[in-house]
Each structure stands twice: as C-alpha cells, then as structure tokens.
Amino acid sequence: MKSYKVKSGDTLGSIAFKQLGSAGQWREIAELNNIINPNKIEVGEVLQLPSIGDPEASTQKSDVIIIDENDKIYYQYKNDATKRYLGTRFRKGISRRGSQNTETFIKENPSLLSRLKISKSEANALLATSENEGNLDAINTYDNSFMSFGMFQWTLGTKSNDGELPALIKLVKEKYPKAFEQFCGQFDLTVSADTNTVSGYLIYQGKKVDTVAEKSFFRSNIVAYRFAAAGLDKRVNAVQVLHAINRFNRFYFINTSRLGGHTLFELLSSEYAAALFLDNHVNRPAYVLPCVSKAIKSTGLTFEELKNGGDAEEMKVINQYLILRETYGSSPMTDAKGRAEVVKRYLDNGQFSAKKGSFKSNRLLRG
C-alpha cells in the first residue's frame, strides 16, 4: 500500500486529487488513517493511501482474498499483490464511507441519466441529501439493519422487517439485467416476489432472507466487497440516482387532507423546497407533511394563497418550516440545522433554484 508524507499547503482534497486522481477520495484517505477532523493534518505526517483501481468485473469469491489486519479490512486479487482498502471494522461489521461522490457521478454521466429519463432538476435536488447520507459505494454492516448500501444507505431492514435495499436491487434487475447478474444473480441472490418499489426482501439460495440469522450473513466481508464493487459500477449508480428520485412519488405528488386536499408539489415547488423535503423524508419520513402543514398555518397563509402565490410566499413558509423541523416530533430530525446548511450551500452555489415552479419532474415520462 502506498503512503504519502504531508507537505506544507496540502489538504486531504489536494492529496486525493494529485495522488488518486479524484479530490472526492479525501474521505477514503481520512477513513483509512482514522482522521476525525479532515482540516487538521500535520506537515510531515505520513498517510496511507487507498490503492488505485476498482474491483474487477469478476466478483467471485475465488477471485478475491479478504484480509483482516488490525481494525482495517482489505481485499486483494489472487493475480495481483496490491492490497486495497475495503472498510474499517466497527461493532458487528465494517464501515466504508466510499469514494464515489454523487455530484461527480451526475456531472460525468449525463447520458446514463438521460436514458433513465431523469431531469436535471431531479438530479440536482438529491445532491444535498446524498452528501448528508453517503457516497455511492458506502457500506455499513455494523448496525441492526445488517447491510446498508449507497447514497441513501438503503438497508435490509431490522429484525424480520422488510428493507429498502431489495427494492433498489429489483430496480437494477429491471433496468440493467447484466449488472444484476454480475453482482447478484451469479451468487444465487435475487429479490422476493412481494418486493415492491419501496421495500421488500432478498432471496438467497432459494430462501427468503427474513430472519436475523439469515440477514446476519450479509455482514460478512465478502458480501461487503461485492456491494462495494457494485457501488463502483456506472449502471448500478445510475439506478441509485433513479431510486433516490423515485422517493418523491411517496410524498410530494400525493393529495392529502393535511394540505387542504393539495399535493405538496402544488404548494411548494422550487428546487430548494424539493431538496429540503427529500432530505427530511430520508431522515424522518413521517414528519414531512405534518411539519410543513404546521409551518403554513403559522405564517397565516391559506393553502389557496400559497398555491397561487409567488416566490415570497414560498420562502416565507420554507423559513418557518426550517425553524419548526429542528424540534418537531418526539424524535426530531437528526442534525436538522446542519443538514439544512448543506442544502443552502447548494442553493448559494447556484446548483438549484429557490424560484417557485423551478422543480421539474420527469415522473410521467418514466411511467
């Protein structure tokens, strides 16, 4: 494994760019070297660098060796002595922040997104949530959800509960059958017949994965390796973007009595609003509509006034909503203020708009 001695003026981002070709891999350097504060690296400090090179097309167990070394997990191909970082051991499994940044992927693969009928507006709306949640190849096998994967950390579900990860795999199978076969099918892994667009179960070796004992297999390092490999595949990552955007269908375009019979989209339709609501829904899905409803009422606006109003009315409600969601509910949104600051940064950088009606969805084109 390569190392690098920190020089004056270096940052983790600049080191990642010069040594690995991607500034976004600073997170992987930080994780590999147990760096808690990425802004504090010392001149002369020697950092281990992750190996350059993605997992190969073959993900067969016989082609890869898993190496457990202290608290770090590496993988190595039998025909290549290079040791590559997989994750850091933590609790019951491993943690991998990953290196595949969603924003970079979206910028570099417009044709893939166009093929899946994803609008620019939709893609931009999920950037902040992805930053708050994880990279495309992020892995977590250490908590009570057994396996969490990707930009929104889709899981297998706790205990015998269903999870959102099977729904993602189902979508990969529908959109890119060859990618599904590469990362799942050849290992006798598929999804249950009752898996829908939101959640479901895996089927492994012909058996439904719906118990703690069966789900525990997915904490294994070889399974983590296969998911990491999938998270470096452009086809899988395009489907991750689509699956993330499909989340809007669960709350943004549905008429509800909480909003006077209107949809949330009819009342608050800027890209900024869409990004905020998506981030809230990923973290605390049940809170979005009641919190927005309370925010609208607190401004004194009627639903009709908001629907027929302009940018000023929309921003008035958004500002009130941002205050309320910090303390809303019995278990308030995790770091609501910090997450809102991430979304605001994308707005300030001009990556999406606060103008009413700026959010454009291609959901009807996708069918």
GROMACS .gro file of C-alpha atoms in nm:
model
  367
    1MET     CA    1   0.000   0.000   0.000
    2LYS     CA    2   0.133   0.343  -0.098
    3SER     CA    3   0.196   0.621   0.153
    4TYR     CA    4   0.236   0.999   0.129
    5LYS     CA    5   0.417   1.250   0.351
    6VAL     CA    6   0.216   1.567   0.405
    7LYS     CA    7   0.375   1.886   0.270
    8SER     CA    8   0.307   2.248   0.350
    9GLY     CA    9  -0.014   2.367   0.185
   10ASP     CA   10  -0.156   2.017   0.144
   11THR     CA   11  -0.518   1.934   0.215
   12LEU     CA   12  -0.679   1.594   0.203
   13GLY     CA   13  -0.861   1.704  -0.111
   14SER     CA   14  -0.544   1.816  -0.289
   15ILE     CA   15  -0.362   1.498  -0.185
   16ALA     CA   16  -0.650   1.284  -0.314
   17PHE     CA   17  -0.655   1.475  -0.644
   18LYS     CA   18  -0.278   1.456  -0.702
   19GLN     CA   19  -0.226   1.101  -0.582
   20LEU     CA   20  -0.553   0.931  -0.674
   21GLY     CA   21  -0.698   1.149  -0.948
   22SER     CA   22  -1.014   1.245  -0.759
   23ALA     CA   23  -1.048   1.508  -0.486
   24GLY     CA   24  -1.359   1.328  -0.366
   25GLN     CA   25  -1.145   1.039  -0.236
   26TRP     CA   26  -1.031   1.254   0.057
   27ARG     CA   27  -1.298   1.076   0.265
   28GLU     CA   28  -1.136   0.740   0.195
   29ILE     CA   29  -0.793   0.875   0.298
   30ALA     CA   30  -0.947   1.014   0.618
   31GLU     CA   31  -1.115   0.684   0.699
   32LEU     CA   32  -0.805   0.479   0.622
   33ASN     CA   33  -0.594   0.695   0.857
   34ASN     CA   34  -0.853   0.743   1.133
   35ILE     CA   35  -0.864   1.119   1.073
   36ILE     CA   36  -1.156   1.270   1.265
   37ASN     CA   37  -1.105   1.633   1.159
   38PRO     CA   38  -1.008   1.648   0.789
   39ASN     CA   39  -0.891   2.009   0.830
   40LYS     CA   40  -0.620   1.907   1.074
   41ILE     CA   41  -0.333   1.724   0.908
   42GLU     CA   42   0.025   1.791   1.006
   43VAL     CA   43   0.323   1.865   0.781
   44GLY     CA   44   0.546   1.558   0.785
   45GLU     CA   45   0.262   1.324   0.877
   46VAL     CA   46   0.269   1.001   0.675
   47LEU     CA   47  -0.067   0.897   0.537
   48GLN     CA   48  -0.163   0.562   0.392
   49LEU     CA   49  -0.330   0.592   0.052
   50PRO     CA   50  -0.603   0.366  -0.085
   51SER     CA   51  -0.494   0.167  -0.385
   52ILE     CA   52  -0.595   0.297  -0.726
   53GLY     CA   53  -0.818   0.060  -0.916
   54ASP     CA   54  -1.176  -0.053  -0.893
   55PRO     CA   55  -1.294  -0.403  -0.808
   56GLU     CA   56  -1.275  -0.612  -1.123
   57ALA     CA   57  -1.578  -0.726  -1.319
   58SER     CA   58  -1.550  -1.069  -1.161
   59THR     CA   59  -1.669  -1.063  -0.802
   60GLN     CA   60  -1.645  -1.436  -0.745
   61LYS     CA   61  -1.519  -1.527  -0.401
   62SER     CA   62  -1.246  -1.741  -0.557
   63ASP     CA   63  -1.102  -1.434  -0.731
   64VAL     CA   64  -1.060  -1.217  -0.423
   65ILE     CA   65  -0.889  -1.257  -0.087
   66ILE     CA   66  -1.021  -1.070   0.217
   67ILE     CA   67  -0.750  -0.953   0.457
   68ASP     CA   68  -0.834  -0.861   0.819
   69GLU     CA   69  -0.548  -0.651   0.952
   70ASN     CA   70  -0.592  -0.487   1.291
   71ASP     CA   71  -0.907  -0.275   1.254
   72LYS     CA   72  -0.885  -0.244   0.874
   73ILE     CA   73  -1.031  -0.479   0.615
   74TYR     CA   74  -0.862  -0.505   0.274
   75TYR     CA   75  -0.915  -0.709  -0.039
   76GLN     CA   76  -0.659  -0.847  -0.280
   77TYR     CA   77  -0.692  -1.029  -0.611
   78LYS     CA   78  -0.518  -1.362  -0.643
   79ASN     CA   79  -0.339  -1.247  -0.957
   80ASP     CA   80  -0.240  -0.908  -0.808
   81ALA     CA   81  -0.042  -0.849  -0.487
   82THR     CA   82  -0.186  -0.498  -0.443
   83LYS     CA   83  -0.379  -0.462  -0.119
   84ARG     CA   84  -0.691  -0.243  -0.149
   85TYR     CA   85  -0.894  -0.085   0.129
   86LEU     CA   86  -1.247  -0.216   0.183
   87GLY     CA   87  -1.353  -0.075   0.520
   88THR     CA   88  -1.283  -0.028   0.888
   89ARG     CA   89  -1.402  -0.282   1.141
   90PHE     CA   90  -1.668  -0.139   1.372
   91ARG     CA   91  -1.906  -0.309   1.615
   92LYS     CA   92  -2.060  -0.612   1.441
   93GLY     CA   93  -1.921  -0.541   1.094
   94ILE     CA   94  -1.744  -0.274   0.894
   95SER     CA   95  -1.788   0.087   0.790
   96ARG     CA   96  -1.691   0.216   0.447
   97ARG     CA   97  -1.752   0.580   0.356
   98GLY     CA   98  -1.669   0.513  -0.005
   99SER     CA   99  -1.515   0.737  -0.268
  100GLN     CA  100  -1.781   0.764  -0.539
  101ASN     CA  101  -1.937   1.108  -0.499
  102THR     CA  102  -2.291   1.151  -0.632
  103GLU     CA  103  -2.236   1.504  -0.761
  104THR     CA  104  -1.931   1.395  -0.961
  105PHE     CA  105  -2.117   1.095  -1.100
  106ILE     CA  106  -2.409   1.310  -1.214
  107LYS     CA  107  -2.178   1.560  -1.384
  108GLU     CA  108  -1.980   1.291  -1.564
  109ASN     CA  109  -2.268   1.067  -1.678
  110PRO     CA  110  -2.549   1.279  -1.828
  111SER     CA  111  -2.624   1.022  -2.098
  112LEU     CA  112  -2.689   0.746  -1.844
  113LEU     CA  113  -2.931   0.970  -1.653
  114SER     CA  114  -3.100   1.082  -1.973
  115ARG     CA  115  -3.152   0.719  -2.071
  116LEU     CA  116  -3.343   0.669  -1.746
  117LYS     CA  117  -3.545   0.988  -1.813
  118ILE     CA  118  -3.407   1.172  -1.511
  119SER     CA  119  -3.437   1.551  -1.533
  120LYS     CA  120  -3.154   1.784  -1.438
  121SER     CA  121  -3.381   1.935  -1.176
  122GLU     CA  122  -3.444   1.597  -1.015
  123ALA     CA  123  -3.076   1.505  -1.013
  124ASN     CA  124  -2.981   1.837  -0.853
  125ALA     CA  125  -3.247   1.804  -0.584
  126LEU     CA  126  -3.087   1.492  -0.434
  127LEU     CA  127  -2.728   1.622  -0.413
  128ALA     CA  128  -2.751   1.759  -0.060
  129THR     CA  129  -2.929   1.451   0.075
  130SER     CA  130  -2.661   1.230  -0.076
  131GLU     CA  131  -2.392   1.443   0.088
  132ASN     CA  132  -2.573   1.411   0.420
  133GLU     CA  133  -2.622   1.035   0.384
  134GLY     CA  134  -2.334   0.873   0.194
  135ASN     CA  135  -2.138   0.805  -0.122
  136LEU     CA  136  -2.250   0.568  -0.396
  137ASP     CA  137  -2.019   0.291  -0.270
  138ALA     CA  138  -2.075   0.349   0.102
  139ILE     CA  139  -2.124   0.035   0.312
  140ASN     CA  140  -2.238  -0.023   0.670
  141THR     CA  141  -2.264  -0.377   0.809
  142TYR     CA  142  -2.227  -0.288   1.176
  143ASP     CA  143  -2.574  -0.183   1.297
  144ASN     CA  144  -2.908  -0.359   1.346
  145SER     CA  145  -3.002  -0.326   0.977
  146PHE     CA  146  -2.727  -0.575   0.879
  147MET     CA  147  -2.637  -0.419   0.543
  148SER     CA  148  -2.672  -0.055   0.439
  149PHE     CA  149  -2.560   0.049   0.093
  150GLY     CA  150  -2.526   0.352  -0.128
  151MET     CA  151  -2.607   0.720  -0.137
  152PHE     CA  152  -2.919   0.690   0.080
  153GLN     CA  153  -2.790   0.397   0.288
  154TRP     CA  154  -3.067   0.159   0.182
  155THR     CA  155  -3.092  -0.132   0.428
  156LEU     CA  156  -3.211  -0.492   0.462
  157GLY     CA  157  -3.439  -0.384   0.747
  158THR     CA  158  -3.418  -0.459   1.118
  159LYS     CA  159  -3.507  -0.797   1.269
  160SER     CA  160  -3.764  -0.966   1.042
  161ASN     CA  161  -3.875  -0.637   0.887
  162ASP     CA  162  -3.854  -0.559   0.518
  163GLY     CA  163  -3.599  -0.308   0.388
  164GLU     CA  164  -3.543  -0.063   0.104
  165LEU     CA  165  -3.227  -0.230  -0.031
  166PRO     CA  166  -3.418  -0.514  -0.205
  167ALA     CA  167  -3.629  -0.252  -0.387
  168LEU     CA  168  -3.308  -0.095  -0.522
  169ILE     CA  169  -3.180  -0.436  -0.635
  170LYS     CA  170  -3.514  -0.506  -0.802
  171LEU     CA  171  -3.478  -0.181  -1.000
  172VAL     CA  172  -3.124  -0.275  -1.106
  173LYS     CA  173  -3.263  -0.609  -1.229
  174GLU     CA  174  -3.530  -0.429  -1.434
  175LYS     CA  175  -3.307  -0.160  -1.585
  176TYR     CA  176  -2.973  -0.342  -1.623
  177PRO     CA  177  -3.017  -0.723  -1.613
  178LYS     CA  178  -2.648  -0.783  -1.691
  179ALA     CA  179  -2.540  -0.570  -1.395
  180PHE     CA  180  -2.785  -0.758  -1.174
  181GLU     CA  181  -2.642  -1.091  -1.291
  182GLN     CA  182  -2.285  -0.971  -1.228
  183PHE     CA  183  -2.340  -0.855  -0.872
  184CYS     CA  184  -2.633  -1.069  -0.755
  185GLY     CA  185  -2.755  -1.341  -0.991
  186GLN     CA  186  -2.430  -1.534  -1.017
  187PHE     CA  187  -2.428  -1.565  -0.637
  188ASP     CA  188  -2.781  -1.707  -0.627
  189LEU     CA  189  -2.914  -1.379  -0.489
  190THR     CA  190  -3.238  -1.221  -0.609
  191VAL     CA  191  -3.544  -1.041  -0.466
  192SER     CA  192  -3.869  -1.184  -0.335
  193ALA     CA  193  -4.185  -1.175  -0.546
  194ASP     CA  194  -4.351  -0.941  -0.295
  195THR     CA  195  -4.075  -0.678  -0.318
  196ASN     CA  196  -4.230  -0.355  -0.445
  197THR     CA  197  -4.089  -0.018  -0.549
  198VAL     CA  198  -4.028   0.083  -0.187
  199SER     CA  199  -3.924  -0.223   0.013
  200GLY     CA  200  -3.906  -0.600   0.027
  201TYR     CA  201  -3.681  -0.898   0.095
  202LEU     CA  202  -3.390  -1.073  -0.067
  203ILE     CA  203  -3.391  -1.437  -0.171
  204TYR     CA  204  -3.058  -1.611  -0.112
  205GLN     CA  205  -3.000  -1.967  -0.231
  206GLY     CA  206  -3.374  -2.006  -0.276
  207LYS     CA  207  -3.464  -1.893   0.077
  208LYS     CA  208  -3.628  -1.568   0.182
  209VAL     CA  209  -3.394  -1.352   0.391
  210ASP     CA  210  -3.640  -1.251   0.663
  211THR     CA  211  -3.482  -1.354   0.993
  212VAL     CA  212  -3.191  -1.226   1.200
  213ALA     CA  213  -2.998  -1.548   1.135
  214GLU     CA  214  -3.036  -1.522   0.757
  215LYS     CA  215  -2.967  -1.148   0.745
  216SER     CA  216  -2.651  -1.190   0.952
  217PHE     CA  217  -2.476  -1.348   0.654
  218PHE     CA  218  -2.486  -1.008   0.485
  219ARG     CA  219  -2.249  -0.866   0.747
  220SER     CA  220  -1.971  -1.083   0.603
  221ASN     CA  221  -1.675  -0.906   0.443
  222ILE     CA  222  -1.709  -1.089   0.112
  223VAL     CA  223  -2.065  -0.958   0.077
  224ALA     CA  224  -1.945  -0.609   0.169
  225TYR     CA  225  -1.684  -0.642  -0.106
  226ARG     CA  226  -1.948  -0.732  -0.364
  227PHE     CA  227  -2.163  -0.434  -0.271
  228ALA     CA  228  -1.858  -0.206  -0.280
  229ALA     CA  229  -1.786  -0.338  -0.629
  230ALA     CA  230  -2.146  -0.266  -0.730
  231GLY     CA  231  -2.112   0.088  -0.594
  232LEU     CA  232  -1.830   0.149  -0.841
  233ASP     CA  233  -2.038   0.038  -1.140
  234LYS     CA  234  -2.193   0.317  -1.350
  235ARG     CA  235  -2.506   0.120  -1.431
  236VAL     CA  236  -2.578   0.048  -1.066
  237ASN     CA  237  -2.509   0.409  -0.973
  238ALA     CA  238  -2.744   0.544  -1.239
  239VAL     CA  239  -3.015   0.324  -1.086
  240GLN     CA  240  -2.924   0.456  -0.740
  241VAL     CA  241  -2.998   0.807  -0.868
  242LEU     CA  242  -3.330   0.693  -1.014
  243HIS     CA  243  -3.427   0.505  -0.698
  244ALA     CA  244  -3.347   0.810  -0.486
  245ILE     CA  245  -3.560   1.034  -0.708
  246ASN     CA  246  -3.849   0.786  -0.703
  247ARG     CA  247  -3.879   0.864  -0.333
  248PHE     CA  248  -4.061   1.185  -0.429
  249ASN     CA  249  -4.350   0.966  -0.551
  250ARG     CA  250  -4.414   0.862  -0.191
  251PHE     CA  251  -4.497   1.207  -0.057
  252TYR     CA  252  -4.452   1.501  -0.296
  253PHE     CA  253  -4.722   1.441  -0.558
  254ILE     CA  254  -4.998   1.288  -0.342
  255ASN     CA  255  -5.312   1.481  -0.250
  256THR     CA  256  -5.353   1.494   0.126
  257SER     CA  257  -5.605   1.636   0.373
  258ARG     CA  258  -5.313   1.770   0.576
  259LEU     CA  259  -5.260   2.023   0.298
  260GLY     CA  260  -5.624   2.100   0.226
  261GLY     CA  261  -5.650   1.833  -0.041
  262HIS     CA  262  -5.350   1.967  -0.231
  263THR     CA  263  -5.020   1.799  -0.309
  264LEU     CA  264  -4.702   1.932  -0.152
  265PHE     CA  265  -4.573   1.997  -0.504
  266GLU     CA  266  -4.872   2.222  -0.581
  267LEU     CA  267  -4.794   2.441  -0.282
  268LEU     CA  268  -4.414   2.446  -0.266
  269SER     CA  269  -4.249   2.374  -0.600
  270SER     CA  270  -3.900   2.523  -0.600
  271GLU     CA  271  -3.592   2.305  -0.638
  272TYR     CA  272  -3.484   2.436  -0.297
  273ALA     CA  273  -3.807   2.317  -0.134
  274ALA     CA  274  -3.787   1.979  -0.308
  275ALA     CA  275  -3.429   1.929  -0.188
  276LEU     CA  276  -3.521   2.018   0.171
  277PHE     CA  277  -3.824   1.791   0.178
  278LEU     CA  278  -3.635   1.497   0.027
  279ASP     CA  279  -3.363   1.533   0.289
  280ASN     CA  280  -3.626   1.541   0.564
  281HIS     CA  281  -3.810   1.239   0.420
  282VAL     CA  282  -3.496   1.026   0.411
  283ASN     CA  283  -3.428   1.109   0.777
  284ARG     CA  284  -3.779   1.133   0.925
  285PRO     CA  285  -4.038   1.043   0.659
  286ALA     CA  286  -4.344   1.066   0.883
  287TYR     CA  287  -4.266   1.424   0.983
  288VAL     CA  288  -4.255   1.599   0.646
  289LEU     CA  289  -4.625   1.664   0.577
  290PRO     CA  290  -4.737   1.750   0.932
  291CYS     CA  291  -4.437   1.977   0.984
  292VAL     CA  292  -4.500   2.161   0.655
  293SER     CA  293  -4.870   2.190   0.739
  294LYS     CA  294  -4.784   2.345   1.075
  295ALA     CA  295  -4.539   2.584   0.907
  296ILE     CA  296  -4.805   2.701   0.660
  297LYS     CA  297  -5.056   2.765   0.937
  298SER     CA  298  -4.801   2.956   1.143
  299THR     CA  299  -4.744   3.201   0.855
  300GLY     CA  300  -5.114   3.285   0.838
  301LEU     CA  301  -5.132   3.191   0.471
  302THR     CA  302  -5.419   2.977   0.344
  303PHE     CA  303  -5.344   2.680   0.122
  304GLU     CA  304  -5.500   2.863  -0.172
  305GLU     CA  305  -5.295   3.177  -0.108
  306LEU     CA  306  -4.979   2.970  -0.104
  307LYS     CA  307  -5.075   2.774  -0.415
  308ASN     CA  308  -5.148   3.093  -0.611
  309GLY     CA  309  -4.867   3.296  -0.456
  310GLY     CA  310  -4.512   3.352  -0.572
  311ASP     CA  311  -4.155   3.325  -0.452
  312ALA     CA  312  -4.209   3.543  -0.144
  313GLU     CA  313  -4.493   3.329  -0.009
  314GLU     CA  314  -4.300   3.008  -0.074
  315MET     CA  315  -3.989   3.135   0.102
  316LYS     CA  316  -4.195   3.257   0.398
  317VAL     CA  317  -4.324   2.904   0.454
  318ILE     CA  318  -3.982   2.743   0.396
  319ASN     CA  319  -3.818   2.968   0.654
  320GLN     CA  320  -4.083   2.879   0.911
  321TYR     CA  321  -4.059   2.510   0.823
  322LEU     CA  322  -3.681   2.512   0.878
  323ILE     CA  323  -3.729   2.650   1.229
  324LEU     CA  324  -4.004   2.406   1.320
  325ARG     CA  325  -3.837   2.089   1.195
  326GLU     CA  326  -3.543   2.131   1.434
  327THR     CA  327  -3.769   2.037   1.726
  328TYR     CA  328  -4.067   1.875   1.553
  329GLY     CA  329  -4.188   1.535   1.673
  330SER     CA  330  -4.098   1.303   1.959
  331SER     CA  331  -3.767   1.221   1.790
  332PRO     CA  332  -3.671   1.533   1.591
  333MET     CA  333  -3.482   1.519   1.264
  334THR     CA  334  -3.115   1.434   1.315
  335ASP     CA  335  -2.897   1.747   1.290
  336ALA     CA  336  -3.176   1.935   1.114
  337LYS     CA  337  -2.984   2.263   1.122
  338GLY     CA  338  -2.662   2.114   0.987
  339ARG     CA  339  -2.842   1.927   0.711
  340ALA     CA  340  -3.027   2.245   0.615
  341GLU     CA  341  -2.696   2.429   0.587
  342VAL     CA  342  -2.573   2.169   0.338
  343VAL     CA  343  -2.885   2.222   0.123
  344LYS     CA  344  -2.846   2.600   0.148
  345ARG     CA  345  -2.488   2.575   0.026
  346TYR     CA  346  -2.605   2.414  -0.297
  347LEU     CA  347  -2.861   2.692  -0.336
  348ASP     CA  348  -2.599   2.962  -0.273
  349ASN     CA  349  -2.366   2.797  -0.526
  350GLY     CA  350  -2.639   2.822  -0.791
  351GLN     CA  351  -2.682   2.446  -0.831
  352PHE     CA  352  -3.057   2.474  -0.790
  353SER     CA  353  -3.319   2.747  -0.762
  354ALA     CA  354  -3.550   2.887  -0.494
  355LYS     CA  355  -3.790   3.014  -0.759
  356LYS     CA  356  -4.143   2.877  -0.730
  357GLY     CA  357  -4.211   2.620  -1.004
  358SER     CA  358  -3.842   2.556  -1.074
  359PHE     CA  359  -3.859   2.186  -0.979
  360LYS     CA  360  -3.923   1.986  -1.296
  361SER     CA  361  -4.012   1.620  -1.262
  362ASN     CA  362  -3.998   1.358  -1.539
  363ARG     CA  363  -4.207   1.109  -1.340
  364LEU     CA  364  -4.482   1.097  -1.604
  365LEU     CA  365  -4.228   1.020  -1.877
  366ARG     CA  366  -4.094   0.731  -1.673
  367GLY     CA  367  -4.443   0.584  -1.638
   0.00000   0.00000   0.00000
